XYZ file of C-alpha atoms in Angstrom:
646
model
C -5.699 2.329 30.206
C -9.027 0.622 28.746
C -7.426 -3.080 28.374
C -4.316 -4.692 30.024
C -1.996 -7.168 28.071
C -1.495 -10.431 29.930
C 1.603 -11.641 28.223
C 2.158 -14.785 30.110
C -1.788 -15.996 28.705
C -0.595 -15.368 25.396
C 1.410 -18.255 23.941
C 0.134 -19.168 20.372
C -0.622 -22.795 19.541
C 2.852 -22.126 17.022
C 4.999 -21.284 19.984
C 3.511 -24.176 21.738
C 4.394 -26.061 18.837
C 7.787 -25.356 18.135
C 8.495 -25.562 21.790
C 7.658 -29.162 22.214
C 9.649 -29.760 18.397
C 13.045 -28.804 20.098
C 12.498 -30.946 22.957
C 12.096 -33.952 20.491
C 15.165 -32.464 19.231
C 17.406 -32.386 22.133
C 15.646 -35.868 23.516
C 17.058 -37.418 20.481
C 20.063 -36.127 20.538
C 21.019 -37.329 24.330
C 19.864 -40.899 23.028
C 21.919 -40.387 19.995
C 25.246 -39.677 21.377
C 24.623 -41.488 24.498
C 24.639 -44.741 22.057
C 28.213 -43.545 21.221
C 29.250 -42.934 24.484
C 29.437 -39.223 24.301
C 30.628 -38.414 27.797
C 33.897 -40.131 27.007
C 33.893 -38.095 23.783
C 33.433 -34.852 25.720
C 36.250 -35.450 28.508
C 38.851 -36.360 25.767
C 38.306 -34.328 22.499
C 35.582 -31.510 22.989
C 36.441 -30.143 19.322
C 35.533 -33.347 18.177
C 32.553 -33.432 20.406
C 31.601 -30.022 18.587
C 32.056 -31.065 14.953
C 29.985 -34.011 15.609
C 26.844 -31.878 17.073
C 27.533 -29.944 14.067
C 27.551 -32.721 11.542
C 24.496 -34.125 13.066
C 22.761 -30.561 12.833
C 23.791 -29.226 9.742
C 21.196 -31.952 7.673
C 18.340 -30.588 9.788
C 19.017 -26.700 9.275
C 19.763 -27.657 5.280
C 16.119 -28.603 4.891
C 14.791 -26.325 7.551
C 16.210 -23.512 5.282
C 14.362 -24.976 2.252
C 10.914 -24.411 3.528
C 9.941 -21.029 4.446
C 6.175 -20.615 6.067
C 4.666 -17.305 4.719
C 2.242 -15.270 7.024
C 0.227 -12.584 4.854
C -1.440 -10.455 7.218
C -4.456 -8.055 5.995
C -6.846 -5.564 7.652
C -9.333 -3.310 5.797
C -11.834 -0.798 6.573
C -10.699 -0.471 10.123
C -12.533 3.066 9.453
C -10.752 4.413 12.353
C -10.872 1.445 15.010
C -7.226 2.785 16.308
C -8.365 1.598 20.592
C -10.626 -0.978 21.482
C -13.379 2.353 22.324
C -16.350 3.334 21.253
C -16.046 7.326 21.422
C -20.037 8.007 20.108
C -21.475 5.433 23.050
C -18.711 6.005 25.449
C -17.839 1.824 25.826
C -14.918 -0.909 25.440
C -15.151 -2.400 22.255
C -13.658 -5.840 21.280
C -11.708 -4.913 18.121
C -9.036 -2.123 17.191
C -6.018 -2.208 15.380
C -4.416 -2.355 19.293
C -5.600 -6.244 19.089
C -4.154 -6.366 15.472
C -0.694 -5.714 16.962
C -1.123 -7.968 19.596
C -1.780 -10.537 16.862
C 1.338 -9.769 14.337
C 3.503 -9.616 17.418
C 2.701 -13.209 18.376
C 3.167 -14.494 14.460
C 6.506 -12.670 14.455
C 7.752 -14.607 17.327
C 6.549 -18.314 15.313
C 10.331 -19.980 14.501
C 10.383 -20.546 10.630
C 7.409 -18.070 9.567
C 7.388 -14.700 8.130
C 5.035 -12.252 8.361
C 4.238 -9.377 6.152
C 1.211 -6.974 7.095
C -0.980 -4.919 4.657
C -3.858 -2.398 5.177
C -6.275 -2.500 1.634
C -7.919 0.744 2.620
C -10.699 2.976 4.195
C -8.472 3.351 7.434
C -8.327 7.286 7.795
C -12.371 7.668 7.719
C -15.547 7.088 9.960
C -14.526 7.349 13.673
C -14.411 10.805 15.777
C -10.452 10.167 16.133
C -10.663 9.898 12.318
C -12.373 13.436 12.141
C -10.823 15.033 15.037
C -7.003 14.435 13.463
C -8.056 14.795 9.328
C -9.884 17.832 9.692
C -9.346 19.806 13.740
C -5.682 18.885 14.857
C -3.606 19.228 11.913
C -0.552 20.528 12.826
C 0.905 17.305 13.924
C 1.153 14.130 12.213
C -1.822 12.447 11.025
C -2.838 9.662 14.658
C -3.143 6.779 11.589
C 0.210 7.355 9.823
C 1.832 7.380 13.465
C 0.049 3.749 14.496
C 0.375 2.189 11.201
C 4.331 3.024 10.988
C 4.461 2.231 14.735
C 2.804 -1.409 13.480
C 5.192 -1.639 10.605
C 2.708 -2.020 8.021
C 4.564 -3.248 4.812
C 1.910 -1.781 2.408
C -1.249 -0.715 1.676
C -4.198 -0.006 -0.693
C -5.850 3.726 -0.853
C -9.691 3.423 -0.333
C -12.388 5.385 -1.527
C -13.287 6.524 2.196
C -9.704 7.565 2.339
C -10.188 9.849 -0.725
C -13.326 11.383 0.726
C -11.202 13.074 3.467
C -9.915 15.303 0.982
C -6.328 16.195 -0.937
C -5.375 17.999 1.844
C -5.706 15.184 4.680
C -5.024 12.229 1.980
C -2.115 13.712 0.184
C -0.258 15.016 3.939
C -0.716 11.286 5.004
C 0.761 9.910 1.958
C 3.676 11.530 3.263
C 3.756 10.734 6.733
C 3.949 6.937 6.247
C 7.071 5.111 5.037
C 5.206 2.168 3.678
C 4.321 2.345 -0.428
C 0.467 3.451 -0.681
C -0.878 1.609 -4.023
C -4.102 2.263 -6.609
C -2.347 1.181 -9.707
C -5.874 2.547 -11.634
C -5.566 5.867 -9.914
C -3.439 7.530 -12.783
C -2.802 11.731 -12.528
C -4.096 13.256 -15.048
C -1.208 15.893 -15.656
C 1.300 13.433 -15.980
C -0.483 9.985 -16.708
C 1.249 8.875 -14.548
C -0.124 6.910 -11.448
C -1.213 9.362 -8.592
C -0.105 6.598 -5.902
C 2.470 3.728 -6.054
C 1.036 1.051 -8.874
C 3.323 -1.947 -7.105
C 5.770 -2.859 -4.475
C 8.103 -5.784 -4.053
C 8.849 -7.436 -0.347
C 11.565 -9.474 0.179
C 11.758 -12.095 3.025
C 14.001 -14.865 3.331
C 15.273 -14.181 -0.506
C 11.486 -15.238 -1.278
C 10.691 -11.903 -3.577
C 6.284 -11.033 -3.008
C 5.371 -8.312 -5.407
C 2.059 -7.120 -4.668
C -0.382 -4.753 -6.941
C -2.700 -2.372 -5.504
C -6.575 -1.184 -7.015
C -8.846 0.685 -5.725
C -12.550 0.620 -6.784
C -13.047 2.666 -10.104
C -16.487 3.810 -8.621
C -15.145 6.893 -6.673
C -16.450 9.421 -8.851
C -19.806 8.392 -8.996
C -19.733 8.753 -4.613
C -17.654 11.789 -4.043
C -17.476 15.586 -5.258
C -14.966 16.224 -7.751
C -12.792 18.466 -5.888
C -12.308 15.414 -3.296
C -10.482 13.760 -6.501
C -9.361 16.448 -8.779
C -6.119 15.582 -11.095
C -7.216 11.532 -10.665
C -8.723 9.558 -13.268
C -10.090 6.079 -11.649
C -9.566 3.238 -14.240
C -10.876 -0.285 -15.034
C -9.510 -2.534 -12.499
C -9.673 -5.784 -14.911
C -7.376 -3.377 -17.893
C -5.418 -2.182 -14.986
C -4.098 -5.695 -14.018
C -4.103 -6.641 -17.549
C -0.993 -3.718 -18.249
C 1.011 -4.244 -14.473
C 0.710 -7.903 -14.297
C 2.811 -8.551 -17.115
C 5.204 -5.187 -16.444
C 5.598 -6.483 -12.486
C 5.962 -10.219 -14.168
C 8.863 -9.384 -17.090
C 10.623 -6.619 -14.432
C 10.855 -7.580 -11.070
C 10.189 -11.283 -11.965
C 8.442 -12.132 -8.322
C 8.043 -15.865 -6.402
C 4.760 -14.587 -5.326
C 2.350 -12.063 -7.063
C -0.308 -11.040 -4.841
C -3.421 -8.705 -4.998
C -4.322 -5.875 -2.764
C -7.568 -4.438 -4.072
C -9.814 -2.488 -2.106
C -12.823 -3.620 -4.208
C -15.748 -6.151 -2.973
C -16.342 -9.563 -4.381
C -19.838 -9.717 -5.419
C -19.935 -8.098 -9.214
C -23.386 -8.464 -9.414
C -24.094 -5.793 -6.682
C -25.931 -2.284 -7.785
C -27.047 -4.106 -10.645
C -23.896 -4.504 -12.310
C -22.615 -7.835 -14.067
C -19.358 -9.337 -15.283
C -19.484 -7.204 -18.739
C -19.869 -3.783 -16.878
C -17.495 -1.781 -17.064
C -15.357 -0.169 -14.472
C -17.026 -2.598 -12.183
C -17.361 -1.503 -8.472
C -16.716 -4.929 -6.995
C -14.125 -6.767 -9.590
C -11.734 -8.691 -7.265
C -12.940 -11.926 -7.968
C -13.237 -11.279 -12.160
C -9.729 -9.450 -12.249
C -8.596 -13.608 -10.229
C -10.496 -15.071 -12.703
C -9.637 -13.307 -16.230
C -6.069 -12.022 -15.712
C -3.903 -15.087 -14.603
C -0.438 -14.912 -12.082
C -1.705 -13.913 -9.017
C -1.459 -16.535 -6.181
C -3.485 -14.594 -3.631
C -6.208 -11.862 -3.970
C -6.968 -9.426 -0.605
C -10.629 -7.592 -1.008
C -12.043 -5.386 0.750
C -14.487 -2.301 0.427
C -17.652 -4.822 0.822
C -17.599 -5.404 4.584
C -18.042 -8.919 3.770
C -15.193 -11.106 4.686
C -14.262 -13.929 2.342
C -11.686 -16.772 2.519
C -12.314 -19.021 -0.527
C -10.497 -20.266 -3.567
C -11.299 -19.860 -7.334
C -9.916 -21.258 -11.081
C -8.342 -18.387 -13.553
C -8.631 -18.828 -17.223
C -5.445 -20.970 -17.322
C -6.761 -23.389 -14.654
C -4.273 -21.974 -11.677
C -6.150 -21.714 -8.194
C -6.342 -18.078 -6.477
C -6.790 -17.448 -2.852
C -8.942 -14.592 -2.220
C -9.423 -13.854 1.344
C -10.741 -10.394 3.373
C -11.790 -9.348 6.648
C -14.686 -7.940 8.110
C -14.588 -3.964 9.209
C -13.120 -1.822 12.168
C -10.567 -4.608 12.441
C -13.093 -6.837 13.557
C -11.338 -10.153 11.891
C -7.878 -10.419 10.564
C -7.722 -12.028 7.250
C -4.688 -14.298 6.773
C -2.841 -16.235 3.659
C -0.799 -18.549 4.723
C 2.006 -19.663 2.216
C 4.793 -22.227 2.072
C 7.579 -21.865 -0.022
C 9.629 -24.675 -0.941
C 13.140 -24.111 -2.721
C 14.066 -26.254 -6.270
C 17.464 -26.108 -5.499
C 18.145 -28.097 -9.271
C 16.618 -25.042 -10.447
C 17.368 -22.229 -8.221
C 13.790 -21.387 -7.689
C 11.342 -20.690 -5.342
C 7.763 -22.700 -5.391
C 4.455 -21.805 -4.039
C 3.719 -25.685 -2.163
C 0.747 -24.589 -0.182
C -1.813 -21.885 0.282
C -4.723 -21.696 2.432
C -6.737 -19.043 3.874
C -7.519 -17.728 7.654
C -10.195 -15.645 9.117
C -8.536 -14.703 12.674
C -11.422 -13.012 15.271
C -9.368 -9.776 16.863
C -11.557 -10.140 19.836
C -9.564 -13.283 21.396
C -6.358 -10.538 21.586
C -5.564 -8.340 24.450
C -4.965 -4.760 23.435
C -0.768 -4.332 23.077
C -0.037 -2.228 26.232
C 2.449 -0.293 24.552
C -0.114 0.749 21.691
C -2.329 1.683 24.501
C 0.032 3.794 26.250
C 1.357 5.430 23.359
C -2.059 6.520 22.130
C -3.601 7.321 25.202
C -3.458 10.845 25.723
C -5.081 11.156 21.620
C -7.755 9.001 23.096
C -8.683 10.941 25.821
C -8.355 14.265 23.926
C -10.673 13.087 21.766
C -12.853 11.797 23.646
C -13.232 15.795 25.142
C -13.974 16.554 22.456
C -16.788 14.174 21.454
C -18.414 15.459 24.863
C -18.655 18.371 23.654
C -22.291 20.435 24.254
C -24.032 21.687 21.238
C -27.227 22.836 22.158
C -30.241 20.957 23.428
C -33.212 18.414 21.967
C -36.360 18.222 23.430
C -37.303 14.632 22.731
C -35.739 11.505 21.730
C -34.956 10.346 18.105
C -34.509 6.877 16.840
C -33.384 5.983 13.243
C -34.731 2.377 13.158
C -38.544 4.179 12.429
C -36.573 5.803 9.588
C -37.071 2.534 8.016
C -40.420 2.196 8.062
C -41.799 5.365 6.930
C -41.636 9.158 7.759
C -39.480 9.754 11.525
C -38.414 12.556 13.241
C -34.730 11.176 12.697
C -34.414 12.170 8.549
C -36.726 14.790 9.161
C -34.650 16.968 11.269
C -32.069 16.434 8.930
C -34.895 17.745 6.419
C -35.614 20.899 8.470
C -31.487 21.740 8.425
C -30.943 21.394 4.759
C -33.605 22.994 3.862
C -32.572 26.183 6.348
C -28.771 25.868 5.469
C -29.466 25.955 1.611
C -32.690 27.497 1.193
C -34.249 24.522 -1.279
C -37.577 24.281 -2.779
C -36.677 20.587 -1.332
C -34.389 18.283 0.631
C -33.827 14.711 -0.149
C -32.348 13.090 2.527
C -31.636 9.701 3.869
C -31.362 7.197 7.332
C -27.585 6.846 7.529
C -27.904 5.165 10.676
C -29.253 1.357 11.092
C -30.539 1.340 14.948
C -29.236 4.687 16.957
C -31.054 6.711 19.376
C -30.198 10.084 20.562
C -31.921 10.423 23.586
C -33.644 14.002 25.164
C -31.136 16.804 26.566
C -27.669 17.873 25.732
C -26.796 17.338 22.227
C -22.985 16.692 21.770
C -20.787 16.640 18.994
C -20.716 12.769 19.619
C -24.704 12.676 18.580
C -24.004 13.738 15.331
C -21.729 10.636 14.602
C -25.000 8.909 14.425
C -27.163 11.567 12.893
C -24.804 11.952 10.349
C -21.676 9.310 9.615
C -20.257 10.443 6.607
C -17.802 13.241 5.813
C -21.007 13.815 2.488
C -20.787 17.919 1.808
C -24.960 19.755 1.006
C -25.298 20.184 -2.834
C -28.241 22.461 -4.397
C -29.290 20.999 -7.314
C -31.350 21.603 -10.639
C -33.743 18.672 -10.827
C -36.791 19.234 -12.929
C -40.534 18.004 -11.597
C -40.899 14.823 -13.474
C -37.037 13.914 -12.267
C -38.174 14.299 -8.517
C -40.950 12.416 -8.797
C -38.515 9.685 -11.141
C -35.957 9.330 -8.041
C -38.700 9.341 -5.355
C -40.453 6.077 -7.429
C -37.050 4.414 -7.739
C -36.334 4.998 -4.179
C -39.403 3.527 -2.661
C -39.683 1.097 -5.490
C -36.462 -0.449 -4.124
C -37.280 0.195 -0.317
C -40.738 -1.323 0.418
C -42.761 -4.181 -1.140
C -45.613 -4.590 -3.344
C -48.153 -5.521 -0.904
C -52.056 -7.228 -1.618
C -53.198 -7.412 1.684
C -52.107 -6.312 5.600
C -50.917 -9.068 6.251
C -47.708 -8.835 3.369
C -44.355 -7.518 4.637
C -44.234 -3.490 4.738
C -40.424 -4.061 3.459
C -38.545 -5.444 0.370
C -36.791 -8.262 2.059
C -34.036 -10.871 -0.285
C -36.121 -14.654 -0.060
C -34.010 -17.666 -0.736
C -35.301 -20.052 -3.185
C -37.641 -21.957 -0.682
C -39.702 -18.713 -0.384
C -38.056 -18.241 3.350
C -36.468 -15.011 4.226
C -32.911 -14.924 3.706
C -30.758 -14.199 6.874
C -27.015 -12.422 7.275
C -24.603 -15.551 7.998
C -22.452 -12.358 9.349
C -24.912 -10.735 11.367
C -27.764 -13.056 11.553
C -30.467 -10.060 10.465
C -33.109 -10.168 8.017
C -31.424 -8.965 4.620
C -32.659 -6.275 3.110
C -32.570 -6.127 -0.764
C -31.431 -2.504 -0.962
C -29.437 -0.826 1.647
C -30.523 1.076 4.290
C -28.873 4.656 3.393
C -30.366 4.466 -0.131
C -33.792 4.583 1.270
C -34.720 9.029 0.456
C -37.498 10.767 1.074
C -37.990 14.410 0.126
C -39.230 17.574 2.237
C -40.967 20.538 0.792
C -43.204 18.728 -0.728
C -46.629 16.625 0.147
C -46.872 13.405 -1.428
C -48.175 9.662 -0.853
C -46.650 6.428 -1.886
C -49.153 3.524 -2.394
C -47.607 0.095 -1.219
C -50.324 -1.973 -2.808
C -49.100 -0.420 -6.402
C -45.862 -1.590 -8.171
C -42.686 0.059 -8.643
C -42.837 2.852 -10.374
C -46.206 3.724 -10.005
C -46.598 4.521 -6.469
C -45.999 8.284 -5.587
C -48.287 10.959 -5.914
C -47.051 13.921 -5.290
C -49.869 16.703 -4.814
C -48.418 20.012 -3.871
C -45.302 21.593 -2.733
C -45.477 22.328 1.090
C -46.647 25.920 0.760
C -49.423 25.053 -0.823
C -48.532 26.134 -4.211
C -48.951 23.649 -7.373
C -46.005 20.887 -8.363
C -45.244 21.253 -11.690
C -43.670 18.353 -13.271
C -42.307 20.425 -15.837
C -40.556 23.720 -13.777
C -37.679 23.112 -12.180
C -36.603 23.240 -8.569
C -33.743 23.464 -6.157
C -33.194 20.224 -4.238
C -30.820 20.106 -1.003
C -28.903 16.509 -1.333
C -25.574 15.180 -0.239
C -22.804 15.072 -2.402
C -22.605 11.157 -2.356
C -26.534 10.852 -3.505
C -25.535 14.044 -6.166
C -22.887 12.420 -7.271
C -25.036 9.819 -8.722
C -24.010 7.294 -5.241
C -27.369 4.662 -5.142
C -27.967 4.966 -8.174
C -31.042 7.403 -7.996
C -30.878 10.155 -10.014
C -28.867 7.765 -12.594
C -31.132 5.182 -12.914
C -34.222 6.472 -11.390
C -34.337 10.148 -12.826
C -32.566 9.044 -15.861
C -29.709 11.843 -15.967
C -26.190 10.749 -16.890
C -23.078 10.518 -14.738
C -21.690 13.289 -17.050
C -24.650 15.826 -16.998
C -24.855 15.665 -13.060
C -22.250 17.876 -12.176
C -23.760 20.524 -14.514
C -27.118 20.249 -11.909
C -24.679 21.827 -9.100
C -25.868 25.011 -8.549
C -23.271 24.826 -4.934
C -21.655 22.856 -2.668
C -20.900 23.971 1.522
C -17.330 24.807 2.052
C -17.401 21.875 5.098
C -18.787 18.489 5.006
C -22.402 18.630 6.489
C -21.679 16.809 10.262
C -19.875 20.346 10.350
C -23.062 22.282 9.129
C -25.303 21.019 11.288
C -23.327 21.219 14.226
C -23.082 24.986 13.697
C -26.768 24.894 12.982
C -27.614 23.504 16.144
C -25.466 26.248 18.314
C -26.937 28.401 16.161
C -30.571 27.113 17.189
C -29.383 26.255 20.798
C -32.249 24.083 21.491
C -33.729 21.850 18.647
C -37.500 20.639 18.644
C -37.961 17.027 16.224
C -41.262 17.119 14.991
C -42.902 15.046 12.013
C -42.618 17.431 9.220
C -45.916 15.569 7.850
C -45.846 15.813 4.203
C -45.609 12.514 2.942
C -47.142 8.941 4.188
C -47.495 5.663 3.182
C -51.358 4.564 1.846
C -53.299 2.052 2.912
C -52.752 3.428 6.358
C -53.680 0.231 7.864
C -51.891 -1.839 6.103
C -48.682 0.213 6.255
C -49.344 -0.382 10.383
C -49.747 -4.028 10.449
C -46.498 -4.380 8.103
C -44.636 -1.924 9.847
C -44.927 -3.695 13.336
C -44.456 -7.575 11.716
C -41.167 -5.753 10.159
C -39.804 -3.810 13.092
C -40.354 -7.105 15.232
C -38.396 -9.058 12.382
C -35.851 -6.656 11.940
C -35.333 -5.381 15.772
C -36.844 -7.718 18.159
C -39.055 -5.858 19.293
C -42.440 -4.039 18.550
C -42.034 -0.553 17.445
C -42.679 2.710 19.703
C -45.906 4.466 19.807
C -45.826 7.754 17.946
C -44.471 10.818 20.000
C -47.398 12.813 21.757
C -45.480 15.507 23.371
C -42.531 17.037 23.449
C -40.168 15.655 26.446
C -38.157 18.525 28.708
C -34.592 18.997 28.141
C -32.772 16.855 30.738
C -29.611 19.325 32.202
């Protein structure tokens, strides 16, 4: 067992609490009927004794009863954080939904509160349990459907992670739980109906809590259609506009709350409050469709716990956690009863952001999932073939790297392409010299993405590869500018994560693509837009802007995800599926494992055929941004080839 449970080191400030309220209780009582002489009472008449206690009880349990203390529970992207384990780094962790158990348990045992728990997505995705039960083991039931039912989850949210696994793992879980799974925009399109449940109503203490599920609208503009087929993803503001008022007029809730697995910020990927089918539209569906009391979000990784005005001037809680069950968001909710008018009122709401890492792992969690763990964890260890040096995706960052270029070389070989565009999906991992295991490609490769060959035209290639780098690294004027494109707050200072305290970045990481097959330069002390020159395909043979070529990309990038062939090669959403010339049977952490046994021992070299000009100035940023980002000054280049440790 990773983690014990000390129970007796686990009483909640509430307990503590309500503890030391009954011993006012019973103090007062003693002095009370001692004032009345109640031992005489109690020899003589001990009926009478009892309908006294009674009589002086009953007031206090009347307006007990009145006031009910509601305890709204909500994790989101937990991306597979079932045990407090790291299975790709083989090391305890601090947050799992094990300490998210241990958490509800203690709020069920509060005297006067209710709790109700809800999931708003992206659980079934992005850990090696994840993969190893969606996609190797399964004959059984799906490990996530078995926890969350063991946790008595009341409800949850689909997320767009969870659709990537696929109908067959998505649509067998669906069935496996026996909690309602919402996306009240996910509609089928055979029966326009909605694919999963729109709404559910919870009931506690006669208080009814009807609570409406989105899901982001962006799906298909991330994920191959077959992922998806028979669902149409609508606007989440129209969405809430038609179930608010249907939830409203037929179930005719106390509380109406929100469980979208959509971010916050609306102004993220360049969208605004007028685009529509907005990616992040939590906080615009609180502010432009009025009755909910409380909002979850997720999606965003961001964690929020703030309060905003709708149109008719009615405050809205919206409150989410950060991801792999890191923090717990919480509403907390009194209810007071109108008994004139037989009605319950919303009295007070506040927010919570709860840190799973002060929780023991629940020792019966632990011992029922054990055995998964450690079959999983065989399976992670799993040998694959062998590299002959050490790779590090942090130089990924900074310019060409032996990290995305090996994933180059393996497109390139699995598809045959003209050329591969690929990506860092990895902030800061290494895989070190030796015995490549199935665990290594976690980091090489995180996503479940599937290889697309493509039809993309010269003058398109050369239109993504200006947008990409246009958004990745800054204009510079002299050696002494920052290599990166870094967000500045008004003051002109760098602006820093309040979540992680790192640099921010103005574009993400995993949008930052550089192409293979091809020999190009990109000119840092040029603007956006004008900085690539792209001389000659690999071979040797002439680019021409106007022929076109076969491109290797993943499925999320050819799906339009970044933004890169829609806004920087200029083809529409609609017209990109008509590029797809095919598409691998098996997500591409699949392909290159089989590529690697196929290779048996793999030899990372810089491919060479792109770099960033002035060469000097590209240095000088490069090391003031590594040391900014990292802490550190970056790594010589490679000389030599190290030997395969056994």
């Amino acid at each position: 067992m990773l983690i014990g449970l000390n129970r007796s080191n686990l009483l909640s400030p509430k307990q503590a609490l309500a503890s030391n309220e009954k011993r006012i209780i019973v103090n007062f009582a003693i002095n009370y009927y001692s004032h009345f002489q109640l031992i005489n009472m109690i020899k003589n008449n001990f009926l009478k004794f009892c309908i006294c206690v009674l009589f002086f009880l009953l007031p206090f349990s009347f307006i007990a009863a009145q006031t009910i203390n509601l305890k709204i529970i909500e994790t989101s992207d937990v991306h597979g954080a079932l045990v407090p384990y790291d299975l790709i780094n083989n090391q305890e962790t601090k947050s799992s939904l094990a300490q998210v158990h241990t958490y509800v348990i203690l709020e069920k045992r509060v005297p006067g509160q209710e709790v109700i728990l809800l999931d708003n997505g992206d659980m079934i995705q992005g850990d090696p349990m994840a993969y190893y039960y969606n996609y190797i083991d399964t004959t059984q039931m799906n490990i996530y459907a078995d926890a969350m039912n063991f946790m008595n989850y009341d409800v949850a949210t689909i997320g767009n992670h969870d659709i990537e696994t696929g109908h067959d793992v998505y649509d067998k879980f669906r069935k496996e739980i026996i909690f309602p799974w919402l996306a009240a925009n996910a509609i089928n399109t055979e029966t326009n109906e909605t694919y999963f449940e729109p709404y559910t109503v919870i009931e506690r203490s006669g208080i009814k809590i009807a609570v409406l599920g989105l899901i982001t609208p962006s799906v298909p503009s991330w994920l191959p259609e077959f992922l998806w087929k028979g669902i149409e993803f609508e606007d989440m503001i129209e969405s809430a506009e038609k179930w608010v008022p249907i939830i409203q007029e037929k179930e005719k809730p106390d509380l109406l709350i929100g469980l979208f697995h959509s971010g916050v910020d609306f102004t993220y990927n360049d969208e605004d409050e007028d685009t529509y089918k907005n990616e992040n539209a939590s906080q615009l569906v609180a502010e432009q469709v009025p009755g909910f009391d409380v909002i979850f979000v997720g999606h965003d990784h961001a964690g929020w716990n703030f309060k905003i005005e709708n149109e008719d001037g009615d405050s809205v809680l919206i409150v989410g956690p950060l991801p792999r069950a890191r923090t717990i968001a919480v509403a907390n909710i009194e209810m007071e009863f109108d008994s004139t008018k037989g009605m319950w009122n919303r009295k007070n709401v506040s927010g919570e952001i709860v840190e799973t890492k002060n929780y023991f792992a629940d020792d019966h969690f632990m011992s029922k999932f054990l055995l998964d763990l450690n079959i999983v964890k065989n399976f992670t260890e799993t040998p694959l073939g062998q590299i002959t040096q050490s790779i590090s995706s942090s130089e990924s960052l900074f310019g060409p790297s032996e990290f995305v270029d090996l994933i180059h070389t393996a497109q390139l070989e699995i598809t045959g392409a003209d050329i591969s565009f690929a990506s860092p999906l990895s902030f800061n991992a290494t895989i070190d010299s030796g015995w490549i295991k199935i665990k290594e490609l976690f980091k090489l490769y995180r996503y479940e993405n599937y290889l697309y060959s493509m039809d993309l035209a010269g003058e398109e290639i050369k239109d993504y590869l200006e947008y990409s780098y246009g958004t990745w690294f800054n204009e510079m004027s002299s050696e002494t500018d920052h290599l990166l494109k870094f967000k500045f707050n008004e003051d002109g200072s760098i602006k820093y994560s309040s979540r992680t305290g790192s640099a921010e970045l103005e574009e993400v990481y995993y949008n930052f693509s550089s192409a293979a097959g091809i020999n190009y330069t990109v000119d840092v002390s040029k603007p956006a837009g004008d900085r690539v020159n792209i001389t000659e395909l690999s071979d040797k043979t002439p680019f021409d802007f106007d022929k076109t070529y076969t491109v290797a990309i993943n499925s999320y990038r050819g799906s339009g995800g970044g933004g890169l062939l829609t806004r920087g090669a200029e083809i529409s959403q609609d017209e990109l599926s008509e590029r797809i010339i095919q598409s691998t049977d098996h997500d591409i952490r699949f392909n290159l494992m089989r590529w690697i046994k196929d290779k048996k021992v793999i030899k990372p070299n810089l491919i060479g055929n792109w770099k960033v000009v002035p060469g000097d100035w590209w240095l000088e940023g490069k090391a003031k941004d590594y040391e900014l980002l990292f802490g550190e000054k970056p790594l010589p280049p490679q000389t030599k080839s190290d030997e395969p440790k056994n």
